[in-house]
Coordinates of C-alpha atoms in Angstrom, one line a residue:
Chain A
X72 CA 7.2 -27.9 -5.9
X73 CA 6.5 -25.2 -3.3
X74 CA 8.4 -21.9 -3.8
X75 CA 8.9 -21.7 0.0
X76 CA 9.2 -24.4 2.5
X77 CA 8.8 -22.8 5.8
X78 CA 7.0 -19.8 7.3
X79 CA 7.7 -18.4 10.8
X80 CA 6.3 -15.6 12.8
X81 CA 8.8 -14.5 15.3
X82 CA 7.8 -12.6 18.5
X83 CA 11.0 -10.5 18.8
X84 CA 13.4 -8.7 16.6
X85 CA 16.3 -10.8 17.9
X86 CA 14.4 -14.0 17.0
X87 CA 13.6 -12.7 13.5
X88 CA 17.3 -11.8 12.9
X89 CA 18.4 -15.2 14.3
X90 CA 16.0 -17.0 12.0
X91 CA 17.3 -15.2 8.9
X92 CA 20.9 -16.0 9.8
X93 CA 20.3 -19.6 10.6
X94 CA 17.8 -20.6 7.8
X95 CA 19.2 -23.6 6.0
X96 CA 18.5 -22.0 2.6
X97 CA 17.6 -18.5 1.5
X98 CA 15.3 -16.5 3.8
X99 CA 13.2 -13.4 3.2
X100 CA 11.4 -11.1 5.6
X101 CA 7.8 -10.6 4.7
X102 CA 5.4 -7.9 5.9
X103 CA 2.0 -8.3 4.2
X104 CA 3.5 -10.0 1.1
X105 CA 1.1 -8.7 -1.5
X106 CA 4.0 -8.3 -3.9
X107 CA 6.5 -10.9 -2.6
X108 CA 4.0 -13.8 -2.5
X109 CA 2.9 -13.1 -6.0
X110 CA 6.5 -12.7 -7.2
X111 CA 7.4 -16.1 -5.6
X112 CA 4.3 -17.9 -7.0
X113 CA 4.7 -16.5 -10.5
X114 CA 8.4 -17.1 -10.7
X115 CA 9.6 -13.5 -10.7
X116 CA 11.5 -14.1 -7.4
X117 CA 13.7 -17.2 -7.0
X118 CA 12.3 -19.8 -4.5
X119 CA 13.2 -19.2 -0.9
X120 CA 13.5 -21.6 2.0
X121 CA 12.0 -19.6 4.8
X122 CA 9.6 -16.6 5.0
X123 CA 10.0 -14.6 8.2
X124 CA 6.9 -12.6 9.0
X125 CA 7.8 -9.4 10.8
X126 CA 4.3 -8.1 11.4
X127 CA 4.2 -9.3 15.1
X128 CA 7.2 -7.2 16.2
X129 CA 6.8 -4.1 18.4
X130 CA 9.7 -2.4 16.5
X131 CA 8.1 -2.7 13.1
X132 CA 4.5 -1.9 13.9
X133 CA 4.9 1.4 15.8
X134 CA 3.6 4.6 14.4
X135 CA 4.4 7.5 16.7
X136 CA 6.3 10.7 17.4
X137 CA 9.8 10.0 18.8
X138 CA 11.3 13.2 20.1
X139 CA 11.3 15.5 17.1
X140 CA 10.6 12.9 14.4
X141 CA 7.8 10.8 13.1
X142 CA 8.5 7.0 13.2
X143 CA 6.6 4.7 10.9
X144 CA 7.3 0.9 11.4
X145 CA 8.1 -1.0 8.2
X146 CA 5.2 -3.5 8.8
X147 CA 2.5 -0.9 9.4
X148 CA -0.2 -1.6 6.8
X149 CA -0.9 1.2 4.3
X150 CA -4.5 1.7 5.4
X151 CA -3.3 2.6 8.9
X152 CA -0.9 5.2 7.3
X153 CA -3.7 6.7 5.2
X154 CA -5.8 7.2 8.2
X155 CA -3.1 8.3 10.7
X156 CA -3.6 11.9 11.9
X157 CA 0.1 12.1 12.6
X158 CA 1.0 11.1 9.0
X159 CA -1.7 13.5 7.6
X160 CA -0.3 16.3 9.7
X161 CA 3.4 15.8 9.1
X162 CA 3.7 13.8 5.9
X163 CA 0.7 14.5 3.7
X164 CA 2.5 13.3 0.6
X165 CA 2.9 9.9 2.2
X166 CA -0.8 9.7 3.2
X167 CA -1.7 10.6 -0.4
X168 CA 0.8 8.1 -1.9
X169 CA -0.3 5.3 0.4
X170 CA -4.0 5.8 -0.5
X171 CA -3.1 5.1 -4.2
X172 CA -1.3 1.7 -3.6
X173 CA -3.6 -1.2 -4.5
X174 CA -7.2 -1.4 -3.6
X175 CA -8.7 -1.2 -0.1
X176 CA -8.2 -4.9 0.6
X177 CA -4.5 -4.7 -0.5
X178 CA -3.9 -1.6 1.7
X179 CA -5.2 -3.5 4.7
X180 CA -2.4 -6.1 4.1
X181 CA 0.4 -4.4 2.3
X182 CA 3.1 -2.5 4.3
X183 CA 5.1 0.6 3.7
X184 CA 8.3 -1.4 4.3
X185 CA 7.4 -3.9 1.6
X186 CA 6.7 -1.1 -0.9
X187 CA 10.2 0.3 -0.2
X188 CA 12.0 -3.0 -0.1
X189 CA 10.5 -4.1 -3.4
X190 CA 12.7 -1.2 -4.8
X191 CA 10.6 -0.3 -7.8
X192 CA 11.6 3.0 -9.2
X193 CA 8.0 4.3 -9.2
X194 CA 6.9 2.8 -5.9
X195 CA 4.5 5.5 -4.6
X196 CA 5.5 5.0 -0.9
X197 CA 9.2 5.2 -1.7
X198 CA 8.7 8.4 -3.9
X199 CA 6.8 10.1 -1.1
X200 CA 9.4 9.1 1.6
X201 CA 12.3 10.4 -0.6
X202 CA 10.7 13.8 -0.9
X203 CA 10.0 13.8 2.8
X204 CA 13.7 13.2 3.5
X205 CA 13.0 10.0 5.4
X206 CA 15.8 7.9 6.8
X207 CA 15.6 4.1 7.2
X208 CA 16.2 2.3 10.5
X209 CA 18.0 -1.0 9.8
X210 CA 18.5 -3.6 12.5
X211 CA 21.1 -6.4 12.5
X212 CA 22.3 -8.6 15.3
X213 CA 24.7 -5.9 16.6
X214 CA 22.0 -3.2 16.9
X215 CA 20.3 -0.5 14.8
X216 CA 21.7 2.0 12.3
X217 CA 20.2 4.7 10.2
X218 CA 20.6 5.3 6.5
X219 CA 19.2 7.9 4.1
X220 CA 16.3 6.2 2.2
X221 CA 18.1 6.6 -1.1
X222 CA 20.8 4.2 0.0
X223 CA 18.3 1.3 0.2
X224 CA 18.0 1.1 -3.6
X225 CA 20.5 -0.7 -6.0
X226 CA 18.4 -1.0 -9.1
X227 CA 14.9 -2.0 -10.3
X228 CA 13.6 -4.6 -7.8
X229 CA 17.0 -4.8 -6.0
X230 CA 17.3 -3.5 -2.5
X231 CA 20.7 -2.9 -0.8
X232 CA 19.7 -4.8 2.4
X233 CA 21.4 -8.1 3.2
X234 CA 18.5 -10.5 3.5
X235 CA 20.4 -12.8 5.9
X236 CA 21.5 -10.1 8.3
X237 CA 19.5 -6.8 7.9
X238 CA 16.0 -6.0 8.7
X239 CA 14.3 -2.7 7.8
X240 CA 12.4 -1.8 11.0
X241 CA 11.0 1.5 9.9
X242 CA 11.3 5.1 8.8
X243 CA 12.1 8.4 10.6
X244 CA 10.6 11.5 9.0
X245 CA 11.2 15.1 10.1
X246 CA 8.2 16.8 11.6
X247 CA 6.6 19.6 9.6
X248 CA 7.2 23.2 10.7
X249 CA 5.2 26.3 9.9
X250 CA 5.4 27.2 6.2
X251 CA 6.2 23.6 5.2
X252 CA 4.1 21.1 3.3
X253 CA 4.2 18.2 0.9
X254 CA 2.1 16.6 -1.9
X255 CA 2.1 13.5 -4.0
X256 CA 0.6 13.2 -7.4
X257 CA 0.5 10.5 -10.0
X258 CA -0.8 9.4 -13.3
X259 CA -1.8 5.8 -14.0
X260 CA -3.8 3.8 -16.5
X261 CA -7.4 4.1 -15.7
X262 CA -8.2 0.4 -15.4
X263 CA -7.5 -1.5 -12.2
X264 CA -4.8 -1.1 -9.7
X265 CA -1.3 -0.8 -11.0
X266 CA 2.0 1.0 -10.7
X267 CA 2.2 4.6 -11.8
X268 CA 2.9 5.7 -15.4
X269 CA 4.6 8.6 -13.6
X270 CA 4.5 9.9 -10.0
X271 CA 6.0 12.8 -8.2
X272 CA 6.2 14.0 -4.6
X273 CA 7.3 17.4 -3.5
X274 CA 8.1 18.8 -0.1
X275 CA 8.7 22.5 0.2
X276 CA 9.2 25.4 2.7
X277 CA 7.8 28.7 1.6
X278 CA 8.7 32.2 2.8
X279 CA 6.6 35.0 1.5
X280 CA 6.6 34.4 -2.3
X281 CA 9.8 32.4 -2.2
X282 CA 10.4 28.7 -2.4
X283 CA 12.8 28.7 0.5
X284 CA 13.6 25.0 0.3
X285 CA 12.3 22.1 -1.8
X286 CA 12.7 18.4 -2.4
X287 CA 11.4 16.6 -5.4
X288 CA 11.2 12.8 -6.0
X289 CA 10.0 11.3 -9.3
X290 CA 9.5 7.8 -10.8
X291 CA 10.0 5.9 -12.9
X292 CA 12.8 8.2 -14.1
X293 CA 15.8 5.9 -13.8
X294 CA 16.7 2.5 -12.3
X295 CA 16.0 3.8 -8.8
X296 CA 13.5 6.2 -7.2
X297 CA 15.0 9.5 -8.2
X298 CA 15.6 12.7 -6.2
X299 CA 15.6 15.5 -8.7
X300 CA 18.4 17.4 -6.9
X301 CA 19.3 19.7 -9.8
X302 CA 15.7 20.8 -10.2
X303 CA 15.6 21.4 -6.5
X304 CA 18.8 23.5 -6.7
X305 CA 17.3 25.5 -9.5
X306 CA 14.0 26.2 -7.8
X307 CA 15.4 26.8 -4.3
X308 CA 15.3 30.5 -3.3
X309 CA 13.2 31.5 -6.4
X310 CA 9.8 33.0 -6.3
X311 CA 6.8 30.6 -7.0
X312 CA 5.8 31.8 -10.4
X313 CA 5.0 30.4 -13.8
X314 CA 8.2 32.0 -15.1
X315 CA 10.2 30.0 -12.6
X316 CA 8.4 26.7 -13.1
X317 CA 8.9 26.6 -16.9
X318 CA 12.7 26.6 -16.8
X319 CA 12.5 24.4 -13.7
X320 CA 10.9 21.8 -15.9
X321 CA 13.7 22.0 -18.4
X322 CA 16.2 21.2 -15.6
X323 CA 13.9 18.3 -14.5
X324 CA 13.8 16.8 -18.0
X325 CA 17.6 17.1 -18.3
X326 CA 18.2 15.1 -15.1
X327 CA 15.5 12.4 -15.5
X328 CA 15.7 9.4 -17.8
X329 CA 12.2 8.5 -18.9
X330 CA 11.9 5.3 -20.8
X331 CA 9.2 3.7 -23.0
X332 CA 7.7 0.7 -21.2
X333 CA 5.6 -1.7 -23.3
X334 CA 2.5 -1.8 -21.2
X335 CA 2.4 1.7 -19.6
X336 CA 3.6 4.7 -21.6
X337 CA 6.2 6.0 -24.0
X338 CA 9.1 8.2 -22.9
X339 CA 7.7 11.1 -24.8
X340 CA 4.3 10.8 -23.0
X341 CA 6.2 10.7 -19.7
X342 CA 8.2 13.8 -20.6
X343 CA 4.9 15.6 -21.2
X344 CA 3.4 14.3 -18.0
X345 CA 6.4 15.5 -16.0
X346 CA 5.4 19.1 -16.6
X347 CA 1.8 18.4 -15.6
X348 CA 2.8 16.7 -12.4
X349 CA 5.5 19.3 -11.5
X350 CA 2.9 22.0 -11.8
X351 CA 0.2 20.1 -9.9
X352 CA 2.4 18.8 -7.0
X353 CA 4.1 22.1 -6.6
X354 CA 0.9 24.0 -6.5
X355 CA -0.6 21.6 -3.9
X356 CA 2.4 21.7 -1.7
X357 CA 2.7 25.5 -2.1
X358 CA -1.0 26.1 -1.1
X359 CA -0.7 23.8 1.8
X360 CA 2.4 25.4 3.0
X361 CA 0.6 28.8 2.8
X362 CA -2.2 27.4 4.9
X363 CA 0.2 26.4 7.5
X364 CA 2.1 29.7 7.5
X365 CA -0.8 32.2 7.0
X366 CA 0.9 33.7 3.9
X367 CA -1.1 33.3 0.7
X368 CA 0.2 33.9 -2.8
X369 CA -1.7 32.5 -5.8
X370 CA -0.4 32.5 -9.3
Chain B
X510 CA 5.1 -32.4 2.6
X511 CA 3.2 -33.9 5.5
X512 CA 6.0 -33.0 7.9
X513 CA 5.7 -29.4 7.1
X514 CA 2.1 -29.0 8.2
X515 CA 1.5 -26.2 10.6
X516 CA -1.3 -26.1 13.2
X517 CA -3.4 -23.0 13.3
X518 CA -6.5 -22.0 15.2
X519 CA -8.9 -19.6 13.6
X520 CA -12.5 -18.4 14.2
X521 CA -14.5 -18.6 11.0
X522 CA -18.0 -17.2 11.0
X523 CA -18.2 -17.5 14.8
X524 CA -16.9 -21.0 14.9
X525 CA -13.5 -21.8 16.2
X526 CA -11.6 -24.3 14.2
X527 CA -8.2 -26.1 14.6
X528 CA -6.5 -26.9 11.3
X529 CA -3.2 -28.2 10.0
X530 CA -2.2 -26.2 6.9
X531 CA 0.7 -26.3 4.5
X532 CA 2.9 -23.2 4.6
X533 CA 2.4 -22.4 1.0
X534 CA -1.4 -22.5 1.0
X535 CA -3.3 -19.3 0.8
X536 CA -6.1 -18.6 3.3
X537 CA -8.5 -18.8 0.4
X538 CA -7.4 -22.3 -0.6
X539 CA -7.8 -23.5 3.0
X540 CA -11.2 -21.9 3.3
X541 CA -12.3 -23.6 0.2
X542 CA -10.6 -27.0 0.4
X543 CA -10.4 -27.6 4.1
X544 CA -13.5 -25.9 5.4
X545 CA -15.8 -26.2 2.3
X546 CA -16.4 -22.5 2.3
X547 CA -16.6 -22.0 -1.4
X548 CA -18.4 -18.6 -1.5
X549 CA -15.1 -16.7 -1.7
X550 CA -13.8 -17.0 -5.2
X551 CA -10.4 -17.1 -6.8
X552 CA -10.4 -15.1 -10.0
X553 CA -7.2 -13.1 -10.7
X554 CA -5.2 -14.5 -7.8
X555 CA -3.2 -11.3 -7.5
X556 CA -5.2 -8.7 -5.6
X557 CA -6.8 -7.0 -8.5
X558 CA -10.4 -8.3 -8.6
X559 CA -11.4 -8.7 -5.0
X560 CA -13.6 -11.9 -5.6
X561 CA -11.8 -13.5 -2.6
X562 CA -12.5 -10.6 -0.2
X563 CA -13.2 -11.6 3.4
X564 CA -13.2 -9.8 6.7
X565 CA -10.1 -10.6 8.9
X566 CA -10.2 -9.1 12.4
X567 CA -12.8 -6.6 11.1
X568 CA -10.8 -5.6 8.0
X569 CA -11.4 -6.5 4.4
X570 CA -8.5 -8.4 2.8
X571 CA -7.9 -10.4 -0.3
X572 CA -7.8 -14.0 1.0
X573 CA -5.8 -15.1 -2.0
X574 CA -2.9 -12.8 -1.0
X575 CA -2.4 -14.0 2.6
X576 CA -1.2 -17.3 3.7
X577 CA -3.3 -19.6 5.9
X578 CA -0.4 -19.7 8.5
X579 CA -0.6 -16.0 8.8
X580 CA -4.2 -16.3 9.9
X581 CA -3.4 -18.1 13.1
X582 CA -5.6 -16.5 15.8
X583 CA -7.6 -14.4 13.4
X584 CA -11.4 -13.8 13.5
X585 CA -12.6 -14.4 10.0
X586 CA -16.0 -13.7 8.4
X587 CA -16.7 -15.0 4.9
X588 CA -19.8 -14.4 2.8
X589 CA -21.3 -17.6 4.4
X590 CA -21.2 -15.8 7.7
X591 CA -23.5 -12.9 6.9
X592 CA -26.9 -14.6 6.8
X593 CA -28.4 -15.7 10.1
X594 CA -30.1 -19.1 9.6
X595 CA -32.3 -18.5 6.6
X596 CA -32.4 -14.7 7.0
X597 CA -30.1 -12.8 4.6
X598 CA -28.1 -9.9 5.8
X599 CA -29.8 -6.5 4.9
X600 CA -26.9 -5.9 2.5
X601 CA -27.5 -9.1 0.7
X602 CA -31.3 -8.3 0.5
X603 CA -30.4 -4.9 -0.9
X604 CA -28.3 -6.6 -3.7
X605 CA -31.3 -8.6 -4.6
X606 CA -33.7 -5.7 -4.5
X607 CA -31.5 -3.5 -6.6
X608 CA -31.0 -6.3 -9.2
X609 CA -27.3 -6.0 -8.6
X610 CA -26.4 -9.6 -9.4
X611 CA -25.7 -10.8 -12.9
X612 CA -23.4 -13.8 -13.3
X613 CA -22.7 -13.6 -9.6
X614 CA -19.1 -14.5 -9.5
X615 CA -17.9 -11.2 -8.1
X616 CA -20.8 -10.7 -5.7
X617 CA -19.4 -12.5 -2.6
X618 CA -16.4 -10.2 -2.8
X619 CA -18.5 -7.1 -3.6
X620 CA -20.8 -7.8 -0.6
X621 CA -17.8 -8.3 1.8
X622 CA -16.1 -5.1 0.6
X623 CA -19.4 -3.2 1.0
X624 CA -19.9 -4.7 4.4
X625 CA -16.5 -3.4 5.4
X626 CA -17.3 0.0 3.9
X627 CA -20.6 0.3 5.8
X628 CA -18.9 -0.8 9.1
X629 CA -16.5 2.2 8.7
X630 CA -18.9 4.6 7.1
X631 CA -22.6 3.8 7.6
X632 CA -23.7 6.6 5.2
X633 CA -21.3 6.8 2.3
X634 CA -21.8 9.1 -0.7
X635 CA -21.8 7.6 -4.1
X636 CA -18.2 8.6 -4.5
X637 CA -17.3 6.9 -1.3
X638 CA -19.0 3.7 -2.3
X639 CA -17.0 3.8 -5.6
X640 CA -13.8 4.3 -3.6
X641 CA -14.8 1.5 -1.2
X642 CA -15.4 -0.9 -4.0
X643 CA -12.3 0.1 -6.0
X644 CA -10.6 -3.2 -5.2
X645 CA -13.5 -5.2 -6.7
X646 CA -14.0 -5.9 -10.4
X647 CA -17.3 -7.0 -12.1
X648 CA -16.8 -8.5 -15.6
X649 CA -20.5 -8.1 -16.3
X650 CA -19.8 -4.4 -15.7
X651 CA -22.9 -4.2 -13.4
X652 CA -21.3 -1.5 -11.3
X653 CA -24.2 1.0 -11.2
X654 CA -26.7 -1.4 -9.7
X655 CA -24.1 -2.7 -7.2
X656 CA -23.4 0.8 -6.1
X657 CA -27.1 1.5 -5.9
X658 CA -27.5 -1.7 -3.7
X659 CA -24.9 -0.5 -1.2
X660 CA -26.6 2.9 -1.0
X661 CA -30.0 1.2 -0.6
X662 CA -28.6 -0.9 2.3
X663 CA -27.2 2.3 3.9
X664 CA -30.5 4.2 3.5
X665 CA -32.6 1.3 4.9
X666 CA -30.3 1.1 7.9
X667 CA -30.9 4.8 8.4
X668 CA -34.7 4.2 8.3
X669 CA -34.6 1.2 10.6

């Protein structure tokens, strides 16, 4: 009994949306499918009638500057993101996160949109995009709309998109200005390729020795990829010093909900790692921001 | 099921072939069962081990993780496509010289990943070789000789 009946490769966005709406059973969009195909084959995803491949659409495969933003199509393979000079310049955390997903062969197939739509709370791509303040572009038969990335997630493995009517076409990211930078760090089990034990992405803007603005995303720290807004609020406007980071970690631990997962880590271990990752990611982003603004402060 | 067959046209190891494939069959399955190319192996079936690695449009992919229907129009190179007549590819020669082959099950995938690495980066450092082969597992744990083989192939290329 096949877990899908039909596979189609539309040449236009409109055709893809029509196919989803008119499929005689359930339909799912697919862009690479390194997660979705396995979930279907292994019974973690209910059978679908039609798979609609979106990797041949102009809208989902662009990677370019559009006025004052960086656009990354949902079907762009991760290996292209890792190597893109635009991503490395404007969204270093995303380049770093994408380089950690799967092995080289998987990154040649898997897409950023798939990483996000799978809606896992520790998806490296989603964590980096959250810290970078990305917005999602969503197409339906009436046109396109934008939504903050965080609105795409309902819970572990559950995306808010309507599979019959809505197609994630890509992501818009703000361009980096002087004094701004980002970094992504993660800890995983040493063997093989797997989802993170804990990951964190930080974007910040520095001014002299102050953290002028900051965004922190961390996972798995709850049912969805989490923006640590209270920690951000605590650190914003404070000097970058050890004495600032220690109480910042207390705030982070208070707003995250680390759990024990049977094959990966205990909650206690994750709480300890959170401090390590906060320090590492903050330091990397701080130094990069210094390189881009000529100010250097080292603690 | 017959009614669901989808026609595809792919170029495999320089030869263009027209096939009818089932929508749920992976490219690996079609290479093995419809084209008798049994060099690429299925081991984990989930993108961890790399035993099924092939080149598709010049990029290394896991052929167990893509559908045959997706491959319509692709240029594919499998392990069978590296040797010319009876002459092995220099990379394959290097694997033999370095004694990199133990049970051999992972080797087709290792060679294809190494081929891809050397196409992008003809003179990789040891660390770059390790990164390039990060998607390939060897249960014999023969990594050191495999890495040495890739570096040997790179250095011989330089000398040639």
